[in-house]
Each structure stands twice: as C-alpha cells, then as structure tokens.
Amino acid sequence: MNQPLAINFPNNIKLTVKREDLLHPHISGNKFRKLKYNILEAKKQGNEAVLTFGGAFSNHIAATAAAGKEYGFKTIGVIRGEELVDKIESNPTLRFARDCGMVFKFVSREDYRLKTEDIFIENLKAEFGDFYLVPEGGTNELAIKGCEEILTPQDVEFTHIACAVGTGGTISGIINSAGSNQRVIGFPALKGAGLLEDICKFAKMGNWELVEDYHFGGYGKINEELVTFINDFLDKTNIPLDPVYTGKMFFGVIDLVHKGYFPENSAILLIHTGGLQGIEGMNKELLRKKLPIIKIKK
Ligand SMILES: Cc1ncc(COP(=O)(O)O)c(C=O)c1O
C-alpha cells in the first residue's frame, strides 16, 4: 500500500511511503519478501528446520521465528554473543523468538565470524540435524527474487525510490524491478560495510547510488536528534519508524529534500521495510542512558 505524505516540501517535491511494514504483524517489510521464496524452497527440499544467524535485536531472527510458528517448521537461531544466553527474558527480540519456538545457539563474536565456513555449518548439522540455511540478514538469490516484488507496475510514476540498506539484498531486488528512468537511492544503516560490491553481485542495473551520510555513527547507533525526528514523524503522519533502518533513511531523504538534492517536482517513494519490533529493545538502551525514548504507536 502506498501512502502519500500530506506534508508540503520545498520545490514541489512529493513523498509517498510504501507501507511494507503492514504486510504482516510479525513477518514485516523486507523480511516477508526475503523469506517467502526461501520458505517455499525449504518445503520443496523437504526440510523441517530452518537455521539462520543474527544479533541480539535482529529483525531477521524475530521474523524467521514468527514464520516458523506460522508455517509449521522448526527454527534455529545462531546468535552473536555468548553473554546473551542469560538475557533471553530481558531481551524483547530473543524472548519473542523463543516464544515462537526458536531454538538458540549462542556463539562468541569470534566464532560468529566463521558462520559461512563449511566446517562451522557441518558442526551445526552434527548438533541440530539437517536444516535449510538462510544466511545472516536473509540475503541470497531467493531473497532478491522476493524483493523484486516490492515495486508494482503502478510505481513507475515515481522518479526516485529510497530504501534502507543493511546487507544490500533489499535494494538489489528494488533495483532489478525499477524502471531505467527511476533512480534508486540506498541509505546504509552501518558504516563502511563495503556494500557496493555486494549490491553489484545481485543488481542487474546501474540506476542506483548509496548515500552514506546518515548512519548516525554506525549500526544500531542513535542519538537524541534521531529519536526526536522519529517521534515528530509519528505525530505528523501516524507512521512509526524503527531506529536502526527506516528512521535513518527517512531522516536522510527529508534532510536531502531540504538541502536541494532532488530536482524540482521529484516524486519520491520511500520503502518502509518494517523493523518496528526493534523499538522495545532500543528503548531499554535509551532509558539506561537516560535519553528520551521512541514513542510506540497505540
Ligand atoms: C527494517 C529493515 N530495513 C532494511 C533492512 C536492510 O535490508 P538488507 O539487509 O536487505 O539491505 C533490514 C535488514 O535486514 C531491516 O531489518
């Protein structure tokens, strides 16, 4: 669903939000798109379990666990950080995933780096039995195929499409389905991740760019300015944004609109990729640091 913003921007620029966050209450946004063909493939291969990887507040872990519960397969989450083993109850993402039936393996940060090595995967198979493997962040060929379904034929009316970037999978799908006269702009949520190469691996067209100025210091890093922006945006539009991905991207687009980055009469489509489950965990951090918290939509 596309929701035009009833806010006046300079240069007659119009902003519209693609509400992918409303696709499903728990498998929201790009997670739905990325998991769709992977789950169909797992079923086709006769796998009863899906194993994947993520950090303490991972949207992908939460969505995979929810999909397992809804579509009837076991889920195994390999989680970065051994110390989290005692923190499941106090971590909203892990508690949700566990309640959906996900089984965890907590590994040290060093071991987590080995997650694509054959020996690491073989050891996991020895421990958990056979499984269908979905990489960290859910990005693989089938995920890109799912993300190619984010844009619909009606979206040709937009001159620019903006999207938050983590591993680069979502933007790759969008690039592949965008028209050659449309510009796709990615806003990395992390600092210096070498994403250009990853995106080039999957993206079939060259009509895109990354704007690397809005990561707010790196992955999961936020400040008061961003919290205030997210809260004001909710007040003005009734659209909630997450602090790790969509909040930074929306902040970036609106800042660039005011700085004259986009030509007059641009029609910009902002992809809301979900991630709202992360707000609760982030608010705990903000409270600990005595900073203002993110309002939760009622
Ligand atoms: C809410 C949200 N938006 C955007 C992204 C970025 O997606 P990708 O990793 O495909 O670049 C993620 C991460 O997966 C996410 O959770």
PDB file of C-alpha atoms in Angstrom, residues 155-257:
ATOM      1  CA  ASP A 155       5.166   2.611  -9.069  1.00  0.00           C
ATOM      2  CA  VAL A 156       6.562   3.750 -12.445  1.00  0.00           C
ATOM      3  CA  GLU A 157       5.144   7.180 -11.592  1.00  0.00           C
ATOM      4  CA  PHE A 158       7.963   7.800  -9.074  1.00  0.00           C
ATOM      5  CA  THR A 159      11.192   9.487 -10.092  1.00  0.00           C
ATOM      6  CA  HIS A 160      13.182   8.239  -7.072  1.00  0.00           C
ATOM      7  CA  ILE A 161      12.941   5.228  -4.778  1.00  0.00           C
ATOM      8  CA  ALA A 162      14.640   5.313  -1.369  1.00  0.00           C
ATOM      9  CA  CYS A 163      15.430   2.351   0.800  1.00  0.00           C
ATOM     10  CA  ALA A 164      17.476   1.494   3.912  1.00  0.00           C
ATOM     11  CA  VAL A 165      20.458  -0.805   3.352  1.00  0.00           C
ATOM     12  CA  GLY A 166      21.936  -3.483   5.631  1.00  0.00           C
ATOM     13  CA  THR A 167      23.331  -6.390   3.613  1.00  0.00           C
ATOM     14  CA  GLY A 168      22.168  -4.911   0.292  1.00  0.00           C
ATOM     15  CA  GLY A 169      19.649  -7.616  -0.585  1.00  0.00           C
ATOM     16  CA  THR A 170      16.519  -5.500  -0.429  1.00  0.00           C
ATOM     17  CA  ILE A 171      17.874  -2.673  -2.549  1.00  0.00           C
ATOM     18  CA  SER A 172      19.164  -5.184  -5.108  1.00  0.00           C
ATOM     19  CA  GLY A 173      15.640  -6.530  -5.638  1.00  0.00           C
ATOM     20  CA  ILE A 174      14.295  -2.997  -5.918  1.00  0.00           C
ATOM     21  CA  ILE A 175      16.992  -2.021  -8.435  1.00  0.00           C
ATOM     22  CA  ASN A 176      16.164  -5.060 -10.566  1.00  0.00           C
ATOM     23  CA  SER A 177      12.485  -4.188 -10.772  1.00  0.00           C
ATOM     24  CA  ALA A 178      12.808  -0.389 -11.052  1.00  0.00           C
ATOM     25  CA  GLY A 179      12.433   1.335 -14.406  1.00  0.00           C
ATOM     26  CA  SER A 180      15.567   2.588 -16.176  1.00  0.00           C
ATOM     27  CA  ASN A 181      14.333   6.182 -15.760  1.00  0.00           C
ATOM     28  CA  GLN A 182      13.961   5.787 -11.984  1.00  0.00           C
ATOM     29  CA  ARG A 183      16.804   6.436  -9.533  1.00  0.00           C
ATOM     30  CA  VAL A 184      17.147   4.061  -6.579  1.00  0.00           C
ATOM     31  CA  ILE A 185      18.904   5.566  -3.549  1.00  0.00           C
ATOM     32  CA  GLY A 186      20.157   3.395  -0.706  1.00  0.00           C
ATOM     33  CA  PHE A 187      20.882   4.648   2.803  1.00  0.00           C
ATOM     34  CA  PRO A 188      23.264   2.269   4.608  1.00  0.00           C
ATOM     35  CA  ALA A 189      22.437   1.818   8.297  1.00  0.00           C
ATOM     36  CA  LEU A 190      26.038   0.886   9.001  1.00  0.00           C
ATOM     37  CA  LYS A 191      29.388   2.488   8.440  1.00  0.00           C
ATOM     38  CA  GLY A 192      31.865   1.462   5.716  1.00  0.00           C
ATOM     39  CA  ALA A 193      30.484  -2.003   5.093  1.00  0.00           C
ATOM     40  CA  GLY A 194      31.781  -2.424   1.538  1.00  0.00           C
ATOM     41  CA  LEU A 195      28.238  -2.686   0.283  1.00  0.00           C
ATOM     42  CA  LEU A 196      28.907  -1.568  -3.283  1.00  0.00           C
ATOM     43  CA  GLU A 197      30.437  -4.921  -4.146  1.00  0.00           C
ATOM     44  CA  ASP A 198      27.623  -6.904  -2.513  1.00  0.00           C
ATOM     45  CA  ILE A 199      24.950  -4.924  -4.333  1.00  0.00           C
ATOM     46  CA  CYS A 200      26.777  -5.217  -7.667  1.00  0.00           C
ATOM     47  CA  LYS A 201      26.718  -9.010  -7.213  1.00  0.00           C
ATOM     48  CA  PHE A 202      22.892  -9.069  -7.312  1.00  0.00           C
ATOM     49  CA  ALA A 203      21.794  -5.850  -9.006  1.00  0.00           C
ATOM     50  CA  LYS A 204      21.311  -6.056 -12.754  1.00  0.00           C
ATOM     51  CA  MET A 205      21.046  -2.324 -13.487  1.00  0.00           C
ATOM     52  CA  GLY A 206      23.156   0.759 -12.828  1.00  0.00           C
ATOM     53  CA  ASN A 207      20.459   3.300 -11.926  1.00  0.00           C
ATOM     54  CA  TRP A 208      21.299   3.465  -8.226  1.00  0.00           C
ATOM     55  CA  GLU A 209      23.546   5.121  -5.681  1.00  0.00           C
ATOM     56  CA  LEU A 210      24.316   4.940  -1.963  1.00  0.00           C
ATOM     57  CA  VAL A 211      24.191   7.955   0.332  1.00  0.00           C
ATOM     58  CA  GLU A 212      26.487   7.094   3.203  1.00  0.00           C
ATOM     59  CA  ASP A 213      25.952  10.182   5.400  1.00  0.00           C
ATOM     60  CA  TYR A 214      23.042   9.039   7.527  1.00  0.00           C
ATOM     61  CA  HIS A 215      24.259   6.019   9.537  1.00  0.00           C
ATOM     62  CA  PHE A 216      24.448   8.139  12.722  1.00  0.00           C
ATOM     63  CA  GLY A 217      27.793   6.650  13.717  1.00  0.00           C
ATOM     64  CA  GLY A 218      27.159   3.028  12.747  1.00  0.00           C
ATOM     65  CA  TYR A 219      24.869   0.049  13.082  1.00  0.00           C
ATOM     66  CA  GLY A 220      22.359   0.408  15.920  1.00  0.00           C
ATOM     67  CA  LYS A 221      23.817   3.792  16.929  1.00  0.00           C
ATOM     68  CA  ILE A 222      21.303   6.551  17.513  1.00  0.00           C
ATOM     69  CA  ASN A 223      21.172   9.971  19.132  1.00  0.00           C
ATOM     70  CA  GLU A 224      18.592  12.373  20.507  1.00  0.00           C
ATOM     71  CA  GLU A 225      18.156  14.105  17.140  1.00  0.00           C
ATOM     72  CA  LEU A 226      17.094  10.831  15.519  1.00  0.00           C
ATOM     73  CA  VAL A 227      14.722   9.928  18.376  1.00  0.00           C
ATOM     74  CA  THR A 228      13.128  13.387  18.126  1.00  0.00           C
ATOM     75  CA  PHE A 229      12.778  13.005  14.342  1.00  0.00           C
ATOM     76  CA  ILE A 230      11.110   9.565  14.684  1.00  0.00           C
ATOM     77  CA  ASN A 231       8.700  10.866  17.343  1.00  0.00           C
ATOM     78  CA  ASP A 232       7.811  14.015  15.358  1.00  0.00           C
ATOM     79  CA  PHE A 233       7.297  11.954  12.217  1.00  0.00           C
ATOM     80  CA  LEU A 234       4.871   9.666  14.083  1.00  0.00           C
ATOM     81  CA  ASP A 235       2.964  12.705  15.411  1.00  0.00           C
ATOM     82  CA  LYS A 236       2.695  14.257  11.953  1.00  0.00           C
ATOM     83  CA  THR A 237       1.945  11.179   9.844  1.00  0.00           C
ATOM     84  CA  ASN A 238       0.882   8.390  12.219  1.00  0.00           C
ATOM     85  CA  ILE A 239       3.640   6.259  10.615  1.00  0.00           C
ATOM     86  CA  PRO A 240       6.035   4.587  13.085  1.00  0.00           C
ATOM     87  CA  LEU A 241       9.692   4.243  12.069  1.00  0.00           C
ATOM     88  CA  ASP A 242      12.357   1.983  13.531  1.00  0.00           C
ATOM     89  CA  PRO A 243      15.595   3.448  14.899  1.00  0.00           C
ATOM     90  CA  VAL A 244      18.051   1.124  13.111  1.00  0.00           C
ATOM     91  CA  TYR A 245      16.969   1.303   9.469  1.00  0.00           C
ATOM     92  CA  THR A 246      13.870   3.215   8.385  1.00  0.00           C
ATOM     93  CA  GLY A 247      14.297   6.111  10.858  1.00  0.00           C
ATOM     94  CA  LYS A 248      17.750   6.873   9.454  1.00  0.00           C
ATOM     95  CA  MET A 249      16.607   6.551   5.832  1.00  0.00           C
ATOM     96  CA  PHE A 250      13.555   8.802   6.264  1.00  0.00           C
ATOM     97  CA  PHE A 251      15.711  11.334   8.133  1.00  0.00           C
ATOM     98  CA  GLY A 252      18.208  11.255   5.248  1.00  0.00           C
ATOM     99  CA  VAL A 253      15.620  11.690   2.491  1.00  0.00           C
ATOM    100  CA  ILE A 254      13.876  14.592   4.210  1.00  0.00           C
ATOM    101  CA  ASP A 255      17.204  16.269   5.017  1.00  0.00           C
ATOM    102  CA  LEU A 256      18.288  15.928   1.368  1.00  0.00           C
ATOM    103  CA  VAL A 257      14.963  17.326   0.160  1.00  0.00           C
TER     104      VAL A 257
END
